[in-house]
mmCIF file of C-alpha atoms in Angstrom:
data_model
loop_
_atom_site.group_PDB
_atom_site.id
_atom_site.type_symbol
_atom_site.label_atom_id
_atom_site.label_comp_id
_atom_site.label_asym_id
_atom_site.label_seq_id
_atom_site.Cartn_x
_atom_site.Cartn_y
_atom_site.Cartn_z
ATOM 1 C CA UNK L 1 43.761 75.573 -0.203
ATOM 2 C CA UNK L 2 41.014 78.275 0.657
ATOM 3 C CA UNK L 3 42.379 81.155 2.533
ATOM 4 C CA UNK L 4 40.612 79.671 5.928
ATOM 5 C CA UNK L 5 42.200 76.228 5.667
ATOM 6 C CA UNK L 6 45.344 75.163 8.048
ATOM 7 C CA UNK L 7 47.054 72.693 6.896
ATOM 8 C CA UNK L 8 49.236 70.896 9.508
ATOM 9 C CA UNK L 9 52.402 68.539 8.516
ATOM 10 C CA UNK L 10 52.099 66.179 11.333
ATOM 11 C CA UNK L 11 56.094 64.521 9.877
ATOM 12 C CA UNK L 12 59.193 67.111 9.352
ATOM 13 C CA UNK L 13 61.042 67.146 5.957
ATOM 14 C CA UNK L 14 62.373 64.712 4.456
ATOM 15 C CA UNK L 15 60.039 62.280 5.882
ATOM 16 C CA UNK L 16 56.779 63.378 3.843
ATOM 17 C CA UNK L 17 58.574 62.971 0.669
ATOM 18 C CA UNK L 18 58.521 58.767 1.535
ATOM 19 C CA UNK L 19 55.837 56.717 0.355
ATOM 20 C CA UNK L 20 53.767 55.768 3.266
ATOM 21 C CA UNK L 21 54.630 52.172 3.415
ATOM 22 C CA UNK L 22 58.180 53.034 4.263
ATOM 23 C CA UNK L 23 57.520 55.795 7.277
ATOM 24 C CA UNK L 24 54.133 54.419 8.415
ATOM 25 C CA UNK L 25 55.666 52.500 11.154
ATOM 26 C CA UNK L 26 57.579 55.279 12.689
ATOM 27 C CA UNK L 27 55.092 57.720 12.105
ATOM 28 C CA UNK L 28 51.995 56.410 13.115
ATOM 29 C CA UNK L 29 52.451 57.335 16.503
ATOM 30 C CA UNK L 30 53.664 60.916 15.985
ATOM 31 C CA UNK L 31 50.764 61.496 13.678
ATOM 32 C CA UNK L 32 48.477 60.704 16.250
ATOM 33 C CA UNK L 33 50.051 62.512 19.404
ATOM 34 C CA UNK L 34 50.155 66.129 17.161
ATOM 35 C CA UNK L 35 46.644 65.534 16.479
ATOM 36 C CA UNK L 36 46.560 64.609 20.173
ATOM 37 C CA UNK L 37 47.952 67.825 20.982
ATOM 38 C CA UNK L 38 45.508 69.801 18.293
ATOM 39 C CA UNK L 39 42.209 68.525 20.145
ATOM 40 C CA UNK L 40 43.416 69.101 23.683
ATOM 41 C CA UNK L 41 43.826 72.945 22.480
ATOM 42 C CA UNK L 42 40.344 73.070 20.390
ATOM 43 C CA UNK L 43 36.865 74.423 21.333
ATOM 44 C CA UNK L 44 34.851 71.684 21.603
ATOM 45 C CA UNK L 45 31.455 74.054 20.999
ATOM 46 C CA UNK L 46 32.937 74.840 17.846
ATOM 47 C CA UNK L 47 35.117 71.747 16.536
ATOM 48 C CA UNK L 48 34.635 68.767 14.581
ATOM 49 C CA UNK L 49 36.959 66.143 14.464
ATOM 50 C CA UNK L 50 36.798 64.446 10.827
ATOM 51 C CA UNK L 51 38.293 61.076 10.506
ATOM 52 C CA UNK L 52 38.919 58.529 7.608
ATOM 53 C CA UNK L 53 39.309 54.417 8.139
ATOM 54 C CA UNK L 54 42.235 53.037 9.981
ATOM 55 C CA UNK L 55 42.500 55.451 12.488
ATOM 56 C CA UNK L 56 43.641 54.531 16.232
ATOM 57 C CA UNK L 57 40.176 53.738 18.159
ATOM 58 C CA UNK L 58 42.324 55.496 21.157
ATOM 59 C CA UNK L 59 42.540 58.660 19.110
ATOM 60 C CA UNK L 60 38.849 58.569 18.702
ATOM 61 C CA UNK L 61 37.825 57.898 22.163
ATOM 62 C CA UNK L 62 40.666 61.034 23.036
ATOM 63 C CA UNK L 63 38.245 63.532 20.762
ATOM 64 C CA UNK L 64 35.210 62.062 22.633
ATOM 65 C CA UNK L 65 36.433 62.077 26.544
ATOM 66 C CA UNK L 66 37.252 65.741 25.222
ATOM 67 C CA UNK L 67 33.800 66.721 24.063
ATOM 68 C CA UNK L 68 34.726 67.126 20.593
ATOM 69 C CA UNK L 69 32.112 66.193 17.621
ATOM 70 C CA UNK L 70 33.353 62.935 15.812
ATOM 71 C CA UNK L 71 32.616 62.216 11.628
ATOM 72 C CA UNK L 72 34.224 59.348 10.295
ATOM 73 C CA UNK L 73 34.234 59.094 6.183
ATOM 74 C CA UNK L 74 33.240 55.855 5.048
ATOM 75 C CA UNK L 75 35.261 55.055 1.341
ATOM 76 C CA UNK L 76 33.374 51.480 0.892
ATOM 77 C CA UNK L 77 30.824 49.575 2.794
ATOM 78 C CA UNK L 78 31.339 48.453 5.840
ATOM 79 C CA UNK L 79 33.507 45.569 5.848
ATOM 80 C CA UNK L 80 31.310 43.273 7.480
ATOM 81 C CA UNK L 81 29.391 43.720 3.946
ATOM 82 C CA UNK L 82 32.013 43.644 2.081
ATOM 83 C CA UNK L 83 33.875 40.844 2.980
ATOM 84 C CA UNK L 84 30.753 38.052 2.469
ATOM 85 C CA UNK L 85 30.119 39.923 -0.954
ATOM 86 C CA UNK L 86 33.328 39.345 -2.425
ATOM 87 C CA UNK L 87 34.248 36.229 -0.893
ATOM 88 C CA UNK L 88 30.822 34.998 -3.280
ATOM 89 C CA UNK L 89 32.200 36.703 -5.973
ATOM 90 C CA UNK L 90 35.613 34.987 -5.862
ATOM 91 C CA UNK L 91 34.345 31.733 -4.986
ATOM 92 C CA UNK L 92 31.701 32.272 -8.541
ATOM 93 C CA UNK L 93 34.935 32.944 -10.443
ATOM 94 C CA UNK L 94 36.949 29.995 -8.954
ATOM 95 C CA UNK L 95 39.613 31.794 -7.301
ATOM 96 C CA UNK L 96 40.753 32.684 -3.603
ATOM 97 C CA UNK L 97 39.641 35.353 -2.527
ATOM 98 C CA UNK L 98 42.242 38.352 -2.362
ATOM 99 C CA UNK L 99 40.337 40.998 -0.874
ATOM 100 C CA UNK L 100 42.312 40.785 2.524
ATOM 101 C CA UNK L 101 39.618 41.611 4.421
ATOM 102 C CA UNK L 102 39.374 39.106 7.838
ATOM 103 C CA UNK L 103 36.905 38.548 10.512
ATOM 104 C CA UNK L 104 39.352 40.421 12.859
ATOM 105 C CA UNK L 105 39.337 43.529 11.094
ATOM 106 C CA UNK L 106 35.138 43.288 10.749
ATOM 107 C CA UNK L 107 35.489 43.038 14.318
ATOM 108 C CA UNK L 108 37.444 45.714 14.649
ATOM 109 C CA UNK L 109 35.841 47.961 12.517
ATOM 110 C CA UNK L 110 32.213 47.433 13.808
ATOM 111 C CA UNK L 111 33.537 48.290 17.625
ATOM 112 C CA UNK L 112 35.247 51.432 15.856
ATOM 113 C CA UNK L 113 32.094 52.700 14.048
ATOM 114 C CA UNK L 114 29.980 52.508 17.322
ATOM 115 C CA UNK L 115 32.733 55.819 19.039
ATOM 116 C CA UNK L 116 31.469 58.018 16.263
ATOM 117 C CA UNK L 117 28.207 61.021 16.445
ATOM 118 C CA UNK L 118 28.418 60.967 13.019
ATOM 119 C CA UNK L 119 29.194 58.177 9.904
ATOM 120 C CA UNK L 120 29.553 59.759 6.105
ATOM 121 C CA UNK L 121 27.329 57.016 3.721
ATOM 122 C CA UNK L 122 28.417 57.570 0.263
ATOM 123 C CA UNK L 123 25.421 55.454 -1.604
ATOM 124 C CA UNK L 124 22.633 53.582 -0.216
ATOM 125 C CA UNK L 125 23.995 50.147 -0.101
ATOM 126 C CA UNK L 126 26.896 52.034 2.150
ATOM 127 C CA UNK L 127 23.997 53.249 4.782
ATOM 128 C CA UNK L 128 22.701 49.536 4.522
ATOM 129 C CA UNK L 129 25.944 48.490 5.288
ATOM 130 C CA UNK L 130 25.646 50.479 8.670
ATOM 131 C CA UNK L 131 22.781 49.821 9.830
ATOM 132 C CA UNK L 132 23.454 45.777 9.613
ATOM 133 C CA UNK L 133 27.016 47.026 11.468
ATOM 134 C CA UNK L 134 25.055 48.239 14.353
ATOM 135 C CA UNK L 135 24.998 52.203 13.802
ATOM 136 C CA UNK L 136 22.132 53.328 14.378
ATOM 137 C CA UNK L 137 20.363 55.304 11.337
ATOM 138 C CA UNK L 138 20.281 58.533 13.343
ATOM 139 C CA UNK L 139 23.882 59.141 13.144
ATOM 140 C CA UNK L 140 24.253 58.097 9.857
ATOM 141 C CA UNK L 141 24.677 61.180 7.323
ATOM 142 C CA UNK L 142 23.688 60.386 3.935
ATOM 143 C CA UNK L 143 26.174 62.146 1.393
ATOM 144 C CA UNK L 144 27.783 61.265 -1.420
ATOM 145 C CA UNK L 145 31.257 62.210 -3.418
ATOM 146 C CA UNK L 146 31.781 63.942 -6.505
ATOM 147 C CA UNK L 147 33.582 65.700 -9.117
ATOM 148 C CA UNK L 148 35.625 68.708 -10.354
ATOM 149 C CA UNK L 149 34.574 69.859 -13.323
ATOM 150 C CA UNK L 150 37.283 72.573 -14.129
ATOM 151 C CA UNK L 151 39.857 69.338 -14.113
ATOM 152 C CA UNK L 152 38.437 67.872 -17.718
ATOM 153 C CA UNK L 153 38.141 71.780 -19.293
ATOM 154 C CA UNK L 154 35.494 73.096 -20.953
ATOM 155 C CA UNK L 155 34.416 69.917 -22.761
ATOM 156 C CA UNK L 156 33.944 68.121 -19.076
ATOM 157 C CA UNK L 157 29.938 69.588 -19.326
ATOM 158 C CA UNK L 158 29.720 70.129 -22.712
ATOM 159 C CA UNK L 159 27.468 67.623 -24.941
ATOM 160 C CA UNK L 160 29.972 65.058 -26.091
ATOM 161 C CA UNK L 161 31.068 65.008 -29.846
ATOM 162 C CA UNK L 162 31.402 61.585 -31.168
ATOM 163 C CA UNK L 163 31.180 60.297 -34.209
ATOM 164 C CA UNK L 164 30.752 56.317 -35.655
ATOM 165 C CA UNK L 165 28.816 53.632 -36.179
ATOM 166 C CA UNK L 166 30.737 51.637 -33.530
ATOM 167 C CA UNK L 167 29.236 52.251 -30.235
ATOM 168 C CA UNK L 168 32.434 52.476 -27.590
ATOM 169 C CA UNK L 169 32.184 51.188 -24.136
ATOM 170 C CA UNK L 170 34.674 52.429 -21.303
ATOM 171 C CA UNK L 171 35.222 51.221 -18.130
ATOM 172 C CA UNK L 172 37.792 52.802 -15.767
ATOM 173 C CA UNK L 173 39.028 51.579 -12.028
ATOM 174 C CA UNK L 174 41.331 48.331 -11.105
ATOM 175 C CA UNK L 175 40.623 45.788 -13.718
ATOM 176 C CA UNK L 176 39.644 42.835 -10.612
ATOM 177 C CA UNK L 177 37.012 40.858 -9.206
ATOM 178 C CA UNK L 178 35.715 43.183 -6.749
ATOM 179 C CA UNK L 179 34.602 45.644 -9.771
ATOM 180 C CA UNK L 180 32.904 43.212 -11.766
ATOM 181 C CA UNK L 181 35.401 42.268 -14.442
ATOM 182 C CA UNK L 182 34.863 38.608 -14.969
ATOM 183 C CA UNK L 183 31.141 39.717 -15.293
ATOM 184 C CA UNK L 184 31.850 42.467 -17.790
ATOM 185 C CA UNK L 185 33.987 40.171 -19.950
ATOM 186 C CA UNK L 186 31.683 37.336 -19.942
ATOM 187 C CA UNK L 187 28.458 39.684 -20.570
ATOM 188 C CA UNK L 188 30.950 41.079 -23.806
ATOM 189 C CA UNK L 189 30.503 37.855 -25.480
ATOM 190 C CA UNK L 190 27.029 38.074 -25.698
ATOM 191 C CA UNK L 191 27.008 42.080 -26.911
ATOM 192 C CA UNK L 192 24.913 42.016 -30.078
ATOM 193 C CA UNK L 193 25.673 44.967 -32.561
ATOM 194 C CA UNK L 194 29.035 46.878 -33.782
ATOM 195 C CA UNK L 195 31.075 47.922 -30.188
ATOM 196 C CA UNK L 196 33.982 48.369 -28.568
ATOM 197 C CA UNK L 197 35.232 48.395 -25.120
ATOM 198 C CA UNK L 198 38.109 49.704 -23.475
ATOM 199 C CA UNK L 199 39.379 48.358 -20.247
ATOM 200 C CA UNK L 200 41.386 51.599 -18.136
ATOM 201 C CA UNK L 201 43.467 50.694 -14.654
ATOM 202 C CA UNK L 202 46.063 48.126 -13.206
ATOM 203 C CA UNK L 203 45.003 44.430 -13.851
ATOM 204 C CA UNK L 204 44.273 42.054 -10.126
ATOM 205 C CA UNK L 205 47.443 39.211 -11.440
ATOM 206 C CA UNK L 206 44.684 36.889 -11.048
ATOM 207 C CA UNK L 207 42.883 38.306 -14.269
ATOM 208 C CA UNK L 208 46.024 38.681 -15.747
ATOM 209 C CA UNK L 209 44.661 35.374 -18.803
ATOM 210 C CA UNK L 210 41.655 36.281 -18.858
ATOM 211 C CA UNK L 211 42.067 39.716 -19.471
ATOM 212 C CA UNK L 212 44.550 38.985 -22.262
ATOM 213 C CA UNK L 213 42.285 36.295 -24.089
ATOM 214 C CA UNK L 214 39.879 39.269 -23.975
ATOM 215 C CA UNK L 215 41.956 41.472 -25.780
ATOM 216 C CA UNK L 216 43.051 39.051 -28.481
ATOM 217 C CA UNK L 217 39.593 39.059 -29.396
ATOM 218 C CA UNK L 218 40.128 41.927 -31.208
ATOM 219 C CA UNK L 219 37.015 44.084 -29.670
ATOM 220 C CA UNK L 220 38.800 45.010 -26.275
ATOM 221 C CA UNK L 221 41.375 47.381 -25.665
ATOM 222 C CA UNK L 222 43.623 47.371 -22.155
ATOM 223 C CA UNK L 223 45.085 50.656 -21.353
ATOM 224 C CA UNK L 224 47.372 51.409 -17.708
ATOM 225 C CA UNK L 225 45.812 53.614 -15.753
ATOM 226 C CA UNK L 226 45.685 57.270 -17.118
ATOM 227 C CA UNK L 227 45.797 60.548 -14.935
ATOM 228 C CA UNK L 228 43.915 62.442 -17.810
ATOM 229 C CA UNK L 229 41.130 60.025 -17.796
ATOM 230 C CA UNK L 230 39.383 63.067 -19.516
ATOM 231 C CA UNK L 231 40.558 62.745 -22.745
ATOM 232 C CA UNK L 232 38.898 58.675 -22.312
ATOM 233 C CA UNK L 233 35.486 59.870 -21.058
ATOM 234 C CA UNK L 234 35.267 62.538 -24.200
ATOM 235 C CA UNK L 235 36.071 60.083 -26.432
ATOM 236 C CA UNK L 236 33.533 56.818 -25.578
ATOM 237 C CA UNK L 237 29.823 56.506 -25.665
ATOM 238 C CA UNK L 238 28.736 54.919 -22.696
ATOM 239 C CA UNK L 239 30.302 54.334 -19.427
ATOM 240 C CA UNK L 240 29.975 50.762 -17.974
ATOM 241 C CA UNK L 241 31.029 49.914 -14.293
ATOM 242 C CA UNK L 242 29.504 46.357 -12.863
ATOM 243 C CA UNK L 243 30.972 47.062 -9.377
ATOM 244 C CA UNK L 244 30.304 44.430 -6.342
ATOM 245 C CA UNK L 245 31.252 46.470 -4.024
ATOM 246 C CA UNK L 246 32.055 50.246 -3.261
ATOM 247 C CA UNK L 247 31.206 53.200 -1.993
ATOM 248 C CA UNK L 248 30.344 55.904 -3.531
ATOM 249 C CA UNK L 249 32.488 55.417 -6.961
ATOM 250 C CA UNK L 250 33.553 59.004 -8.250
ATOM 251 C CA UNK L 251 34.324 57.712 -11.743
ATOM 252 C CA UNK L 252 30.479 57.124 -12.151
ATOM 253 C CA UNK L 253 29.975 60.258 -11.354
ATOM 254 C CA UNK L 254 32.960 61.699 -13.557
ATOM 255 C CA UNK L 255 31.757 60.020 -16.486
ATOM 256 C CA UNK L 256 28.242 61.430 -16.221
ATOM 257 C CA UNK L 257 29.405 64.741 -15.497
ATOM 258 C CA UNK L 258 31.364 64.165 -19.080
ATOM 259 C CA UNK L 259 27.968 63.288 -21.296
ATOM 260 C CA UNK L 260 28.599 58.960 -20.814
ATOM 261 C CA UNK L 261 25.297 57.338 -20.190
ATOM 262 C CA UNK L 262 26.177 54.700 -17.658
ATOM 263 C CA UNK L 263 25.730 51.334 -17.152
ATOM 264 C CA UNK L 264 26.076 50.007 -13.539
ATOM 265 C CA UNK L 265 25.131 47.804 -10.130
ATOM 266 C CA UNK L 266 23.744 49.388 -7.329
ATOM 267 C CA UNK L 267 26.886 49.649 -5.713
ATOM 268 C CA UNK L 268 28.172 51.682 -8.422
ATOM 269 C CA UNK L 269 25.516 53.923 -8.931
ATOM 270 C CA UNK L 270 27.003 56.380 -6.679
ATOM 271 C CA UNK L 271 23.561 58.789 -5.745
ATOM 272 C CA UNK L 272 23.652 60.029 -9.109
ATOM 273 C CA UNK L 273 22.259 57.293 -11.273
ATOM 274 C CA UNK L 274 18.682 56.474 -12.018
ATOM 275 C CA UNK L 275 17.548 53.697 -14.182
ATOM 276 C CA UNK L 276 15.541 54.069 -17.179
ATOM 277 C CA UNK L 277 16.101 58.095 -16.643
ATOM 278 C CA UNK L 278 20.188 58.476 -17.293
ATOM 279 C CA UNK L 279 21.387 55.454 -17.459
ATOM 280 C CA UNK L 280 20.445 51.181 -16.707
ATOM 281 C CA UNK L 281 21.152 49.434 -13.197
ATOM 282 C CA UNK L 282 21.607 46.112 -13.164
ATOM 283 C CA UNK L 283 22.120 43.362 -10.566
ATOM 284 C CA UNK L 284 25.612 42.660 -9.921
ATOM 285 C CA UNK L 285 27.042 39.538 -11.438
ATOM 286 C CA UNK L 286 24.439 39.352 -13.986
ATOM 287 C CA UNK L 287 26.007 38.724 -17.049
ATOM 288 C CA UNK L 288 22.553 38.581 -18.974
ATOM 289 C CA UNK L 289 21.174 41.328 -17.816
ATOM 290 C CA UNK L 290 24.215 43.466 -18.418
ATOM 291 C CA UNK L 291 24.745 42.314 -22.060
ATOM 292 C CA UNK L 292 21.043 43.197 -22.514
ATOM 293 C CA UNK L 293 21.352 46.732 -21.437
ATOM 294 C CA UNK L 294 24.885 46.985 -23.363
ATOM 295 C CA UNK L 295 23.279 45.849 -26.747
ATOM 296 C CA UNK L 296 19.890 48.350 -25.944
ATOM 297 C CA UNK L 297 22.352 51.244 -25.967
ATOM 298 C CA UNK L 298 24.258 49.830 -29.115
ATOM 299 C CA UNK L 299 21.084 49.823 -31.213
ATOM 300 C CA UNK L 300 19.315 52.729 -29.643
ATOM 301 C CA UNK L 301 21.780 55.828 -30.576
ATOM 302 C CA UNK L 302 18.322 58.074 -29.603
ATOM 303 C CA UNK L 303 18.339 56.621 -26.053
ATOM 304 C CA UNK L 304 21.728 57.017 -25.418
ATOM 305 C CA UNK L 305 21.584 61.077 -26.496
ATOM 306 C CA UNK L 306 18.567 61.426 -24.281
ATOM 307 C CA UNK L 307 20.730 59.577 -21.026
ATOM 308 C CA UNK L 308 23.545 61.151 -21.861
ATOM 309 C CA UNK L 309 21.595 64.919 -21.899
ATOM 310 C CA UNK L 310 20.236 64.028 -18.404
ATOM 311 C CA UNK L 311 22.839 62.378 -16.924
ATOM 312 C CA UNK L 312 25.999 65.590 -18.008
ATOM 313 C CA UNK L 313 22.529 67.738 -16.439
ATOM 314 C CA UNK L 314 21.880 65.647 -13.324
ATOM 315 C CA UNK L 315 25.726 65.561 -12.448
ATOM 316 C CA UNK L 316 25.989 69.195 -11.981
ATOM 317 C CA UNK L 317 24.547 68.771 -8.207
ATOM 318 C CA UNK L 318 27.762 67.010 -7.317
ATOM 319 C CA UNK L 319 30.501 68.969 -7.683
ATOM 320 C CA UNK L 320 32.769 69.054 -5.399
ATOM 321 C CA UNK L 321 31.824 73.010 -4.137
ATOM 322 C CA UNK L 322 28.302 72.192 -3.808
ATOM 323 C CA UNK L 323 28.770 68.825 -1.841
ATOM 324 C CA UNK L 324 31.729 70.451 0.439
ATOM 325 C CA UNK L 325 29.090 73.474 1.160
ATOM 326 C CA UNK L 326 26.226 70.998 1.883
ATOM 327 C CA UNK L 327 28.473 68.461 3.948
ATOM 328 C CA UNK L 328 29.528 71.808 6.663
ATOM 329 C CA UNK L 329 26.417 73.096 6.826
ATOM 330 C CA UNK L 330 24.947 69.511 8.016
ATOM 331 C CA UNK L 331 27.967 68.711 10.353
ATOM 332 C CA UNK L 332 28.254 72.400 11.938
ATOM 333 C CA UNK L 333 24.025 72.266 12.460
ATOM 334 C CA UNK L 334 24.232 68.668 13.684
ATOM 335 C CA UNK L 335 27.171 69.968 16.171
ATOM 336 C CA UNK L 336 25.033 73.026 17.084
ATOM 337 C CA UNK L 337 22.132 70.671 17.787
ATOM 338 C CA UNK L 338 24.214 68.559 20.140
ATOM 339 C CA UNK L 339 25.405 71.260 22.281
ATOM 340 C CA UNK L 340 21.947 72.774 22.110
ATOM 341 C CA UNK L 341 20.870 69.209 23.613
ATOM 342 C CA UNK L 342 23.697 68.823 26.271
ATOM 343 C CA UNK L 343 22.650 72.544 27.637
ATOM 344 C CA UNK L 344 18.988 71.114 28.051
ATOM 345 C CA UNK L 345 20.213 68.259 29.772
ATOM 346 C CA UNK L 346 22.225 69.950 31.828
ATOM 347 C CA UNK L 347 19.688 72.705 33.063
#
């Protein structure tokens, strides 16, 4: 942590060695009356209270009552997008859907985004999201998340060195309906030329056969899900992620940042990828159109050096450093604006 960073352990020892699921009941509560007990000793001219999903709307409300300057992250769309997206796209496939997302918590998410000054929108579709929630577009702050370079070495922005006529595809995330997979595999069939494509993460059970009949194909790979995806990225050609529904998906963003021309939705084109310039955006569930832009990048080897230049270029602008140094210099002028307002008001 930087030298001005405080990092508070809301739960003693042993307790924060526990997987979550086993203390959360317990220490819910305690987590929320120490952070209680942090904003009722803050400045509110010069704090910012920064919440993720899930927390207490009480909690919230306690920062506001208080005077305190509310952002709330958002990881995915708002649910109330979400949930109609990939109930379709379980419903295409034939299965239940298993996102366990319910009307109740859309409910209770779309009262909970209306207690916040600010809302983090990781991609455009997430700022859509919003808007249809009820925020209104002033307090939405359009941002985005990133990468660290320094964690793939000093081949994570160098050009790429590959080598082969076979053109190697790599997508990376849980192998499952809400990222597109069925999609993927059934656009695969149709992939004209010599290529390969490895699948990377855990496997939803219900793709469990048809991830396997994929595989003993003989032109898909499986692997578990890596820690060092670096070594993946470095060693593929193109980067393909036909997401239904996200945020703002850091492995795009890693995989551009590592020379991997990408093929995507707009969901998963994070605020870094730009058709026809570093990489091809295509409609989500569109198996035609994505085996199209799969088989233009395994017969165009010039067109995938020229996305991939761009694209390791273009990725630069969101490292992590750069987008944490743009993100507080928005939230502290947006807090110095509100006070600046309140003091008008008040005189």
């Amino acid at each position: 942590m930087a030298d001005n960073v405080e990092v508070v352990s809301a739960l003693p020892w042993p307790r924060t060695m526990l997987p979550w699921r086993m203390v959360a009941d317990g220490s819910q509560a305690r987590v929320a009356h120490r952070f209680t007990r942090m904003l009722e000793q803050a400045d509110p001219e010069t704090t910012i209270a920064y919440f993720w999903p899930g927390v207490p709307h009480d909690l919230v409300k306690r920062a506001k009552g208080l005077g305190i300057f509310t952002v709330r992250e958002m990881i995915n769309t708002a649910l109330g997008s979400a949930k109609p997206a990939l109930d379709a796209a379980y419903e295409c496939v034939g299965l239940p859907p298993a996102h366990l997302i319910t009307d109740a918590g859309v409910e209770d998410e779309n009262a909970e985004l209306t207690l916040y000054d600010l809302v983090c929108a990781s991609n455009a579709p997430c700022e859509a999201s919003l808007i249809r929630a009820g925020v209104h577009p002033e307090r939405i702050f359009s941002t985005s998340f990133g990468w660290s370079p320094e964690r793939y070495g000093p081949m994570g922005i160098a050009e790429p060195e590959r080598a082969g006529p076979t053109v190697r595809f790599l997508f990376a995330g849980s192998i499952s309906v809400r990222k597109g997979v069925p999609t993927l595999l059934e656009a695969w069939t149709k992939v004209v030329g010599s290529a390969e494509l490895t699948l990377v993460g855990n496997v939803e059970p219900a793709l469990e056969s048809l991830v396997a009949n994929a595989v003993a194909s003989g032109s898909v790979q499986r692997l578990p899900f890596t820690p060092d995806i670096g070594v993946l990225y470095r060693s593929h050609d193109v980067f393909v992620f036909p997401t239904i529904e996200e945020g703002g998906p850091q492995v795009t963003i890693e995989a551009g940042g590592c020379g991997l021309p990408v093929i995507t939705t707009p969901m998963g084109a994070a605020r870094l990828v730009k058709d026809g310039v570093n990489g091809i955006i295509v409609e989500a569930g569109a198996a035609d159109a994505l085996s199209a832009a799969m088989s233009s990048l395994v017969s165009d080897a010039e067109l995938r050096q020229q996305y991939a230049k761009r694209i390791t270029l273009d990725a630069q602008a969101f490292t992590y450093d750069k987008l944490g140094a743009g993100r507080a210099l928005a939230f502290v002028e947006r807090l110095g604006r509100r006070h600046s307002l309140e003091g008008a008001q008040h005189l």
